[in-house]
Amino acid sequence: MNSHSTPAMKIGKYTAAVALLLFTLFPIYFMLTTAVSNTNTSGADSLLPTSFTFRHFTDVMTKGHFSTYLMNSAIVTVITVVVSVFLALLGSVAIARFRFRFRTTVLVLVLIVQMLPAEALVIPLFLQMKQWHLLNSLIGLAVVYIAFSLPFAIWNLRGFVAAVPVELEEAAYLDGCGWWRMFRSVLLPLVTPGLIATGAFSFVLAWEEFTFALTFLSRDDRLTVGVGLQSFFGQNTNDWNGLMAASTIVTIPVVVIFVLAQKRMGAGLVAGSVK
């Protein structure tokens, strides 16, 4: 069998790749063109904007409460990322490095929690938050996000910690390092890619989440961007330009986080072993 691709096969591959790329990028293109269009693109016959304007972006940030929604989402997301990454690091080190009773049971429970659909836990969590007086609280919402991000975060970081050779830690102990010095100088740099990947996952989970935010938050000054996007839908008309401008603003931090995470993950792979 000839292992070389024929010209027809290459053309077919390139065509399929271009079609897949266009299919993937079209929603982004539609969002951007609608955000900068001076007319209501949803009612236009052409997908190309007839005129450009950035008025919708300024209206989104100056009118209504969307800037407040962005601030609320930022607060909840920062709390979720910092706490979940910290707790996941401690949990993954304990599971990967220490042997204790019911260790396998803990791992199985982590996987089971990860498989539970979030919708099935909305009502129990709502009652729990009500009992703790954490409804309409950004802290309460962050607690829920942390609980949902921890199973994946622990399971993901466990692989990074287990991949670090135990001999490196033993060598650090022989050189006179205490546990904290070994953890900070040897283990932490080597698991940095896992920390970044886990933080990116927690960021996406908390930044645009809708179901729990809609259920637990009712005050307008406590809403996050996931729920705040509903404000662009009216009873009789929809502000598509404003909605797409707001969606673009919400998407930018996610893109920035993943671009930065990609660079840091590559640099962190050998940062600790050289030292």
PDB file of C-alpha atoms in Angstrom:
ATOM      1  CA  MET A   1       0.000   0.000   0.000  1.00  0.00           C
ATOM      2  CA  ASN A   2       1.344   3.390  -0.956  1.00  0.00           C
ATOM      3  CA  SER A   3       2.051   5.427   2.167  1.00  0.00           C
ATOM      4  CA  HIS A   4       2.297   8.719   0.264  1.00  0.00           C
ATOM      5  CA  SER A   5      -0.815  10.872   0.003  1.00  0.00           C
ATOM      6  CA  THR A   6      -2.113  11.561  -3.471  1.00  0.00           C
ATOM      7  CA  PRO A   7      -2.901  15.151  -4.560  1.00  0.00           C
ATOM      8  CA  ALA A   8      -6.609  14.385  -4.326  1.00  0.00           C
ATOM      9  CA  MET A   9      -6.219  13.187  -0.738  1.00  0.00           C
ATOM     10  CA  LYS A  10      -4.260  16.319   0.192  1.00  0.00           C
ATOM     11  CA  ILE A  11      -6.901  18.554  -1.382  1.00  0.00           C
ATOM     12  CA  GLY A  12      -9.596  16.680   0.519  1.00  0.00           C
ATOM     13  CA  LYS A  13      -7.738  17.086   3.825  1.00  0.00           C
ATOM     14  CA  TYR A  14      -7.166  20.789   3.259  1.00  0.00           C
ATOM     15  CA  THR A  15     -10.794  21.290   2.245  1.00  0.00           C
ATOM     16  CA  ALA A  16     -12.037  19.474   5.350  1.00  0.00           C
ATOM     17  CA  ALA A  17      -9.689  21.479   7.570  1.00  0.00           C
ATOM     18  CA  VAL A  18     -10.795  24.795   6.065  1.00  0.00           C
ATOM     19  CA  ALA A  19     -14.476  23.812   6.358  1.00  0.00           C
ATOM     20  CA  LEU A  20     -14.015  22.831   9.996  1.00  0.00           C
ATOM     21  CA  LEU A  21     -12.147  26.081  10.703  1.00  0.00           C
ATOM     22  CA  LEU A  22     -14.884  28.177   9.087  1.00  0.00           C
ATOM     23  CA  PHE A  23     -17.572  26.274  10.976  1.00  0.00           C
ATOM     24  CA  THR A  24     -15.735  26.889  14.260  1.00  0.00           C
ATOM     25  CA  LEU A  25     -14.937  30.558  13.676  1.00  0.00           C
ATOM     26  CA  PHE A  26     -18.294  31.629  12.226  1.00  0.00           C
ATOM     27  CA  PRO A  27     -19.997  32.214  15.636  1.00  0.00           C
ATOM     28  CA  ILE A  28     -17.056  34.405  16.671  1.00  0.00           C
ATOM     29  CA  TYR A  29     -17.227  36.301  13.382  1.00  0.00           C
ATOM     30  CA  PHE A  30     -20.979  36.814  13.759  1.00  0.00           C
ATOM     31  CA  MET A  31     -20.532  38.028  17.341  1.00  0.00           C
ATOM     32  CA  LEU A  32     -17.855  40.555  16.393  1.00  0.00           C
ATOM     33  CA  THR A  33     -19.623  41.873  13.293  1.00  0.00           C
ATOM     34  CA  THR A  34     -22.888  42.281  15.173  1.00  0.00           C
ATOM     35  CA  ALA A  35     -21.098  44.081  18.011  1.00  0.00           C
ATOM     36  CA  VAL A  36     -19.585  46.686  15.681  1.00  0.00           C
ATOM     37  CA  SER A  37     -22.490  46.963  13.253  1.00  0.00           C
ATOM     38  CA  ASN A  38     -24.451  50.204  13.185  1.00  0.00           C
ATOM     39  CA  THR A  39     -27.634  48.325  12.288  1.00  0.00           C
ATOM     40  CA  ASN A  40     -29.459  45.402  13.819  1.00  0.00           C
ATOM     41  CA  THR A  41     -27.617  42.524  12.143  1.00  0.00           C
ATOM     42  CA  SER A  42     -30.238  39.965  13.173  1.00  0.00           C
ATOM     43  CA  GLY A  43     -32.696  41.582  10.797  1.00  0.00           C
ATOM     44  CA  ALA A  44     -30.289  42.253   7.938  1.00  0.00           C
ATOM     45  CA  ASP A  45     -30.074  40.251   4.734  1.00  0.00           C
ATOM     46  CA  SER A  46     -26.280  40.334   4.659  1.00  0.00           C
ATOM     47  CA  LEU A  47     -23.790  38.982   7.184  1.00  0.00           C
ATOM     48  CA  LEU A  48     -21.450  41.862   6.428  1.00  0.00           C
ATOM     49  CA  PRO A  49     -21.958  45.039   8.494  1.00  0.00           C
ATOM     50  CA  THR A  50     -22.857  48.061   6.400  1.00  0.00           C
ATOM     51  CA  SER A  51     -21.164  50.478   8.799  1.00  0.00           C
ATOM     52  CA  PHE A  52     -18.924  50.194  11.843  1.00  0.00           C
ATOM     53  CA  THR A  53     -19.325  51.720  15.290  1.00  0.00           C
ATOM     54  CA  PHE A  54     -18.023  51.102  18.799  1.00  0.00           C
ATOM     55  CA  ARG A  55     -21.018  52.796  20.375  1.00  0.00           C
ATOM     56  CA  HIS A  56     -22.466  49.482  21.555  1.00  0.00           C
ATOM     57  CA  PHE A  57     -19.391  48.781  23.675  1.00  0.00           C
ATOM     58  CA  THR A  58     -19.570  52.169  25.392  1.00  0.00           C
ATOM     59  CA  ASP A  59     -23.311  51.788  25.928  1.00  0.00           C
ATOM     60  CA  VAL A  60     -22.809  48.374  27.514  1.00  0.00           C
ATOM     61  CA  MET A  61     -20.249  49.725  29.981  1.00  0.00           C
ATOM     62  CA  THR A  62     -21.949  53.040  30.800  1.00  0.00           C
ATOM     63  CA  LYS A  63     -25.642  52.190  30.710  1.00  0.00           C
ATOM     64  CA  GLY A  64     -27.351  49.651  32.921  1.00  0.00           C
ATOM     65  CA  HIS A  65     -25.473  47.461  35.400  1.00  0.00           C
ATOM     66  CA  PHE A  66     -23.207  45.395  33.173  1.00  0.00           C
ATOM     67  CA  SER A  67     -20.021  46.916  34.625  1.00  0.00           C
ATOM     68  CA  THR A  68     -21.299  45.798  38.055  1.00  0.00           C
ATOM     69  CA  TYR A  69     -21.915  42.311  36.673  1.00  0.00           C
ATOM     70  CA  LEU A  70     -18.331  42.197  35.415  1.00  0.00           C
ATOM     71  CA  MET A  71     -16.998  43.227  38.811  1.00  0.00           C
ATOM     72  CA  ASN A  72     -19.117  40.599  40.578  1.00  0.00           C
ATOM     73  CA  SER A  73     -17.913  37.894  38.212  1.00  0.00           C
ATOM     74  CA  ALA A  74     -14.315  38.987  38.712  1.00  0.00           C
ATOM     75  CA  ILE A  75     -14.647  38.757  42.504  1.00  0.00           C
ATOM     76  CA  VAL A  76     -16.270  35.316  42.406  1.00  0.00           C
ATOM     77  CA  THR A  77     -13.770  34.031  39.829  1.00  0.00           C
ATOM     78  CA  VAL A  78     -10.684  35.200  41.715  1.00  0.00           C
ATOM     79  CA  ILE A  79     -11.907  33.601  44.947  1.00  0.00           C
ATOM     80  CA  THR A  80     -12.771  30.369  43.136  1.00  0.00           C
ATOM     81  CA  VAL A  81      -9.440  30.092  41.308  1.00  0.00           C
ATOM     82  CA  VAL A  82      -7.220  30.917  44.292  1.00  0.00           C
ATOM     83  CA  VAL A  83      -8.997  28.697  46.826  1.00  0.00           C
ATOM     84  CA  SER A  84      -9.623  25.752  44.499  1.00  0.00           C
ATOM     85  CA  VAL A  85      -6.030  25.666  43.225  1.00  0.00           C
ATOM     86  CA  PHE A  86      -4.634  25.894  46.763  1.00  0.00           C
ATOM     87  CA  LEU A  87      -6.887  23.159  48.162  1.00  0.00           C
ATOM     88  CA  ALA A  88      -6.409  20.984  45.095  1.00  0.00           C
ATOM     89  CA  LEU A  89      -2.626  21.214  45.438  1.00  0.00           C
ATOM     90  CA  LEU A  90      -2.755  20.092  49.067  1.00  0.00           C
ATOM     91  CA  GLY A  91      -5.209  17.310  48.271  1.00  0.00           C
ATOM     92  CA  SER A  92      -3.264  16.051  45.262  1.00  0.00           C
ATOM     93  CA  VAL A  93      -0.002  15.930  47.246  1.00  0.00           C
ATOM     94  CA  ALA A  94      -1.723  13.974  50.013  1.00  0.00           C
ATOM     95  CA  ILE A  95      -3.236  11.468  47.585  1.00  0.00           C
ATOM     96  CA  ALA A  96      -0.135  11.055  45.409  1.00  0.00           C
ATOM     97  CA  ARG A  97       2.532  10.961  48.098  1.00  0.00           C
ATOM     98  CA  PHE A  98       0.967   9.505  51.245  1.00  0.00           C
ATOM     99  CA  ARG A  99      -0.470   6.067  51.853  1.00  0.00           C
ATOM    100  CA  PHE A 100      -3.470   5.965  54.161  1.00  0.00           C
ATOM    101  CA  ARG A 101      -6.598   3.918  54.726  1.00  0.00           C
ATOM    102  CA  PHE A 102      -9.460   4.416  52.259  1.00  0.00           C
ATOM    103  CA  ARG A 103      -7.118   6.159  49.802  1.00  0.00           C
ATOM    104  CA  THR A 104      -8.728   4.346  46.878  1.00  0.00           C
ATOM    105  CA  THR A 105     -12.155   5.141  48.269  1.00  0.00           C
ATOM    106  CA  VAL A 106     -11.313   8.845  48.327  1.00  0.00           C
ATOM    107  CA  LEU A 107     -10.248   8.703  44.671  1.00  0.00           C
ATOM    108  CA  VAL A 108     -13.453   6.907  43.683  1.00  0.00           C
ATOM    109  CA  LEU A 109     -15.553   9.457  45.577  1.00  0.00           C
ATOM    110  CA  VAL A 110     -13.743  12.282  43.800  1.00  0.00           C
ATOM    111  CA  LEU A 111     -14.656  10.737  40.453  1.00  0.00           C
ATOM    112  CA  ILE A 112     -18.265  10.144  41.502  1.00  0.00           C
ATOM    113  CA  VAL A 113     -18.691  13.765  42.566  1.00  0.00           C
ATOM    114  CA  GLN A 114     -17.252  14.864  39.227  1.00  0.00           C
ATOM    115  CA  MET A 115     -19.812  12.764  37.343  1.00  0.00           C
ATOM    116  CA  LEU A 116     -22.841  14.201  39.154  1.00  0.00           C
ATOM    117  CA  PRO A 117     -24.798  16.648  36.958  1.00  0.00           C
ATOM    118  CA  ALA A 118     -24.910  20.145  38.387  1.00  0.00           C
ATOM    119  CA  GLU A 119     -28.650  20.455  37.698  1.00  0.00           C
ATOM    120  CA  ALA A 120     -29.380  17.573  40.068  1.00  0.00           C
ATOM    121  CA  LEU A 121     -27.797  19.478  42.965  1.00  0.00           C
ATOM    122  CA  VAL A 122     -29.376  22.887  42.432  1.00  0.00           C
ATOM    123  CA  ILE A 123     -32.268  22.412  44.868  1.00  0.00           C
ATOM    124  CA  PRO A 124     -30.229  20.761  47.688  1.00  0.00           C
ATOM    125  CA  LEU A 125     -27.563  23.430  47.383  1.00  0.00           C
ATOM    126  CA  PHE A 126     -30.188  26.185  47.332  1.00  0.00           C
ATOM    127  CA  LEU A 127     -31.652  24.882  50.595  1.00  0.00           C
ATOM    128  CA  GLN A 128     -28.159  24.586  52.091  1.00  0.00           C
ATOM    129  CA  MET A 129     -27.220  28.125  51.079  1.00  0.00           C
ATOM    130  CA  LYS A 130     -30.507  29.398  52.479  1.00  0.00           C
ATOM    131  CA  GLN A 131     -29.793  27.681  55.785  1.00  0.00           C
ATOM    132  CA  TRP A 132     -26.325  29.253  55.883  1.00  0.00           C
ATOM    133  CA  HIS A 133     -27.758  32.683  54.925  1.00  0.00           C
ATOM    134  CA  LEU A 134     -25.552  32.779  51.818  1.00  0.00           C
ATOM    135  CA  LEU A 135     -28.187  33.514  49.201  1.00  0.00           C
ATOM    136  CA  ASN A 136     -27.522  36.724  47.253  1.00  0.00           C
ATOM    137  CA  SER A 137     -23.924  36.433  48.414  1.00  0.00           C
ATOM    138  CA  LEU A 138     -20.906  36.351  46.134  1.00  0.00           C
ATOM    139  CA  ILE A 139     -19.035  34.374  48.791  1.00  0.00           C
ATOM    140  CA  GLY A 140     -21.770  31.733  48.820  1.00  0.00           C
ATOM    141  CA  LEU A 141     -21.659  31.458  45.029  1.00  0.00           C
ATOM    142  CA  ALA A 142     -17.873  31.118  45.141  1.00  0.00           C
ATOM    143  CA  VAL A 143     -18.199  28.304  47.711  1.00  0.00           C
ATOM    144  CA  VAL A 144     -20.423  26.382  45.294  1.00  0.00           C
ATOM    145  CA  TYR A 145     -18.007  26.907  42.407  1.00  0.00           C
ATOM    146  CA  ILE A 146     -15.082  25.771  44.545  1.00  0.00           C
ATOM    147  CA  ALA A 147     -16.942  22.606  45.498  1.00  0.00           C
ATOM    148  CA  PHE A 148     -17.616  21.782  41.847  1.00  0.00           C
ATOM    149  CA  SER A 149     -14.121  22.602  40.590  1.00  0.00           C
ATOM    150  CA  LEU A 150     -12.229  20.734  43.317  1.00  0.00           C
ATOM    151  CA  PRO A 151     -12.870  17.124  42.140  1.00  0.00           C
ATOM    152  CA  PHE A 152     -11.455  17.749  38.681  1.00  0.00           C
ATOM    153  CA  ALA A 153      -8.691  19.949  40.064  1.00  0.00           C
ATOM    154  CA  ILE A 154      -7.537  17.288  42.550  1.00  0.00           C
ATOM    155  CA  TRP A 155      -7.689  14.511  39.964  1.00  0.00           C
ATOM    156  CA  ASN A 156      -5.819  16.617  37.404  1.00  0.00           C
ATOM    157  CA  LEU A 157      -3.095  17.768  39.782  1.00  0.00           C
ATOM    158  CA  ARG A 158      -2.645  14.282  41.177  1.00  0.00           C
ATOM    159  CA  GLY A 159      -1.166  13.194  37.852  1.00  0.00           C
ATOM    160  CA  PHE A 160       1.322  16.075  37.838  1.00  0.00           C
ATOM    161  CA  VAL A 161       2.425  15.406  41.422  1.00  0.00           C
ATOM    162  CA  ALA A 162       2.736  11.657  40.840  1.00  0.00           C
ATOM    163  CA  ALA A 163       4.889  12.324  37.741  1.00  0.00           C
ATOM    164  CA  VAL A 164       7.517  14.119  39.840  1.00  0.00           C
ATOM    165  CA  PRO A 165      10.206  11.543  40.798  1.00  0.00           C
ATOM    166  CA  VAL A 166      10.344  10.872  44.512  1.00  0.00           C
ATOM    167  CA  GLU A 167      14.154  10.813  44.196  1.00  0.00           C
ATOM    168  CA  LEU A 168      14.146  14.586  43.636  1.00  0.00           C
ATOM    169  CA  GLU A 169      12.408  15.113  46.971  1.00  0.00           C
ATOM    170  CA  GLU A 170      14.734  12.667  48.702  1.00  0.00           C
ATOM    171  CA  ALA A 171      17.754  14.457  47.252  1.00  0.00           C
ATOM    172  CA  ALA A 172      16.412  17.746  48.585  1.00  0.00           C
ATOM    173  CA  TYR A 173      16.024  16.223  52.048  1.00  0.00           C
ATOM    174  CA  LEU A 174      19.625  14.932  51.910  1.00  0.00           C
ATOM    175  CA  ASP A 175      20.810  18.421  50.984  1.00  0.00           C
ATOM    176  CA  GLY A 176      19.268  19.738  54.182  1.00  0.00           C
ATOM    177  CA  CYS A 177      15.958  21.075  52.896  1.00  0.00           C
ATOM    178  CA  GLY A 178      12.969  20.969  55.166  1.00  0.00           C
ATOM    179  CA  TRP A 179       9.537  19.934  53.899  1.00  0.00           C
ATOM    180  CA  TRP A 180       8.448  23.504  53.168  1.00  0.00           C
ATOM    181  CA  ARG A 181      11.701  24.341  51.335  1.00  0.00           C
ATOM    182  CA  MET A 182      11.442  21.139  49.292  1.00  0.00           C
ATOM    183  CA  PHE A 183       7.811  21.874  48.502  1.00  0.00           C
ATOM    184  CA  ARG A 184       8.532  25.453  47.424  1.00  0.00           C
ATOM    185  CA  SER A 185      11.784  24.886  45.519  1.00  0.00           C
ATOM    186  CA  VAL A 186      11.368  21.405  44.031  1.00  0.00           C
ATOM    187  CA  LEU A 187       7.779  20.218  43.869  1.00  0.00           C
ATOM    188  CA  LEU A 188       5.950  23.482  43.228  1.00  0.00           C
ATOM    189  CA  PRO A 189       7.911  24.539  40.106  1.00  0.00           C
ATOM    190  CA  LEU A 190       7.472  21.090  38.569  1.00  0.00           C
ATOM    191  CA  VAL A 191       3.697  21.055  39.027  1.00  0.00           C
ATOM    192  CA  THR A 192       3.284  24.648  37.802  1.00  0.00           C
ATOM    193  CA  PRO A 193       1.811  23.498  34.443  1.00  0.00           C
ATOM    194  CA  GLY A 194      -0.829  21.549  36.326  1.00  0.00           C
ATOM    195  CA  LEU A 195      -1.604  24.515  38.554  1.00  0.00           C
ATOM    196  CA  ILE A 196      -2.068  26.735  35.514  1.00  0.00           C
ATOM    197  CA  ALA A 197      -4.285  24.204  33.742  1.00  0.00           C
ATOM    198  CA  THR A 198      -6.363  23.742  36.888  1.00  0.00           C
ATOM    199  CA  GLY A 199      -6.642  27.483  37.395  1.00  0.00           C
ATOM    200  CA  ALA A 200      -7.778  27.957  33.791  1.00  0.00           C
ATOM    201  CA  PHE A 201     -10.478  25.312  34.261  1.00  0.00           C
ATOM    202  CA  SER A 202     -11.691  26.930  37.486  1.00  0.00           C
ATOM    203  CA  PHE A 203     -11.664  30.337  35.780  1.00  0.00           C
ATOM    204  CA  VAL A 204     -13.907  29.198  32.919  1.00  0.00           C
ATOM    205  CA  LEU A 205     -16.233  27.403  35.338  1.00  0.00           C
ATOM    206  CA  ALA A 206     -16.775  30.482  37.496  1.00  0.00           C
ATOM    207  CA  TRP A 207     -16.584  33.259  34.895  1.00  0.00           C
ATOM    208  CA  GLU A 208     -19.546  32.343  32.682  1.00  0.00           C
ATOM    209  CA  GLU A 209     -21.589  29.957  34.858  1.00  0.00           C
ATOM    210  CA  PHE A 210     -25.328  30.513  34.598  1.00  0.00           C
ATOM    211  CA  THR A 211     -27.461  27.955  36.462  1.00  0.00           C
ATOM    212  CA  PHE A 212     -26.239  28.461  40.020  1.00  0.00           C
ATOM    213  CA  ALA A 213     -25.877  32.222  39.594  1.00  0.00           C
ATOM    214  CA  LEU A 214     -29.456  32.442  38.360  1.00  0.00           C
ATOM    215  CA  THR A 215     -30.714  30.305  41.255  1.00  0.00           C
ATOM    216  CA  PHE A 216     -28.772  31.819  44.143  1.00  0.00           C
ATOM    217  CA  LEU A 217     -28.704  35.499  43.116  1.00  0.00           C
ATOM    218  CA  SER A 218     -31.773  37.693  42.782  1.00  0.00           C
ATOM    219  CA  ARG A 219     -30.536  41.178  43.683  1.00  0.00           C
ATOM    220  CA  ASP A 220     -29.563  43.168  40.611  1.00  0.00           C
ATOM    221  CA  ASP A 221     -26.353  44.440  42.209  1.00  0.00           C
ATOM    222  CA  ARG A 222     -25.227  40.854  42.900  1.00  0.00           C
ATOM    223  CA  LEU A 223     -25.712  39.320  39.450  1.00  0.00           C
ATOM    224  CA  THR A 224     -22.806  37.972  37.416  1.00  0.00           C
ATOM    225  CA  VAL A 225     -22.237  38.285  33.668  1.00  0.00           C
ATOM    226  CA  GLY A 226     -23.795  34.904  32.903  1.00  0.00           C
ATOM    227  CA  VAL A 227     -27.124  36.103  34.254  1.00  0.00           C
ATOM    228  CA  GLY A 228     -26.576  39.749  33.328  1.00  0.00           C
ATOM    229  CA  LEU A 229     -26.609  38.951  29.613  1.00  0.00           C
ATOM    230  CA  GLN A 230     -30.335  38.312  29.969  1.00  0.00           C
ATOM    231  CA  SER A 231     -30.872  42.033  30.443  1.00  0.00           C
ATOM    232  CA  PHE A 232     -30.424  42.529  26.684  1.00  0.00           C
ATOM    233  CA  PHE A 233     -33.561  40.497  25.991  1.00  0.00           C
ATOM    234  CA  GLY A 234     -36.808  42.460  26.277  1.00  0.00           C
ATOM    235  CA  GLN A 235     -40.432  41.455  26.196  1.00  0.00           C
ATOM    236  CA  ASN A 236     -40.946  42.713  22.653  1.00  0.00           C
ATOM    237  CA  THR A 237     -37.473  43.524  21.311  1.00  0.00           C
ATOM    238  CA  ASN A 238     -33.939  42.230  21.778  1.00  0.00           C
ATOM    239  CA  ASP A 239     -30.791  44.353  21.768  1.00  0.00           C
ATOM    240  CA  TRP A 240     -28.662  42.048  19.616  1.00  0.00           C
ATOM    241  CA  ASN A 241     -25.910  44.595  19.103  1.00  0.00           C
ATOM    242  CA  GLY A 242     -25.587  45.234  22.812  1.00  0.00           C
ATOM    243  CA  LEU A 243     -25.753  41.516  23.564  1.00  0.00           C
ATOM    244  CA  MET A 244     -22.942  40.721  21.149  1.00  0.00           C
ATOM    245  CA  ALA A 245     -20.842  43.632  22.412  1.00  0.00           C
ATOM    246  CA  ALA A 246     -21.277  42.383  25.975  1.00  0.00           C
ATOM    247  CA  SER A 247     -20.478  38.826  24.877  1.00  0.00           C
ATOM    248  CA  THR A 248     -17.287  40.062  23.242  1.00  0.00           C
ATOM    249  CA  ILE A 249     -16.248  41.795  26.464  1.00  0.00           C
ATOM    250  CA  VAL A 250     -16.954  38.620  28.427  1.00  0.00           C
ATOM    251  CA  THR A 251     -14.989  36.481  25.963  1.00  0.00           C
ATOM    252  CA  ILE A 252     -11.815  38.594  26.011  1.00  0.00           C
ATOM    253  CA  PRO A 253     -10.626  37.514  29.519  1.00  0.00           C
ATOM    254  CA  VAL A 254     -11.107  33.842  28.610  1.00  0.00           C
ATOM    255  CA  VAL A 255      -8.977  34.229  25.475  1.00  0.00           C
ATOM    256  CA  VAL A 256      -6.282  36.118  27.395  1.00  0.00           C
ATOM    257  CA  ILE A 257      -6.191  33.500  30.156  1.00  0.00           C
ATOM    258  CA  PHE A 258      -5.727  30.636  27.706  1.00  0.00           C
ATOM    259  CA  VAL A 259      -3.062  32.465  25.706  1.00  0.00           C
ATOM    260  CA  LEU A 260      -1.076  33.206  28.866  1.00  0.00           C
ATOM    261  CA  ALA A 261      -1.682  29.704  30.229  1.00  0.00           C
ATOM    262  CA  GLN A 262      -0.338  28.115  27.067  1.00  0.00           C
ATOM    263  CA  LYS A 263       2.943  30.013  27.354  1.00  0.00           C
ATOM    264  CA  ARG A 264       3.333  29.378  31.069  1.00  0.00           C
ATOM    265  CA  MET A 265       2.563  25.673  30.789  1.00  0.00           C
ATOM    266  CA  GLY A 266       5.358  25.203  28.276  1.00  0.00           C
ATOM    267  CA  ALA A 267       7.839  27.210  30.367  1.00  0.00           C
ATOM    268  CA  GLY A 268       6.936  25.467  33.608  1.00  0.00           C
ATOM    269  CA  LEU A 269       7.727  21.946  32.437  1.00  0.00           C
ATOM    270  CA  VAL A 270      11.471  22.236  33.147  1.00  0.00           C
ATOM    271  CA  ALA A 271      11.523  25.183  35.569  1.00  0.00           C
ATOM    272  CA  GLY A 272      12.067  23.060  38.675  1.00  0.00           C
ATOM    273  CA  SER A 273      14.300  20.263  37.409  1.00  0.00           C
ATOM    274  CA  VAL A 274      17.094  22.649  36.357  1.00  0.00           C
ATOM    275  CA  LYS A 275      17.243  24.200  39.807  1.00  0.00           C
TER     276      LYS A 275
END
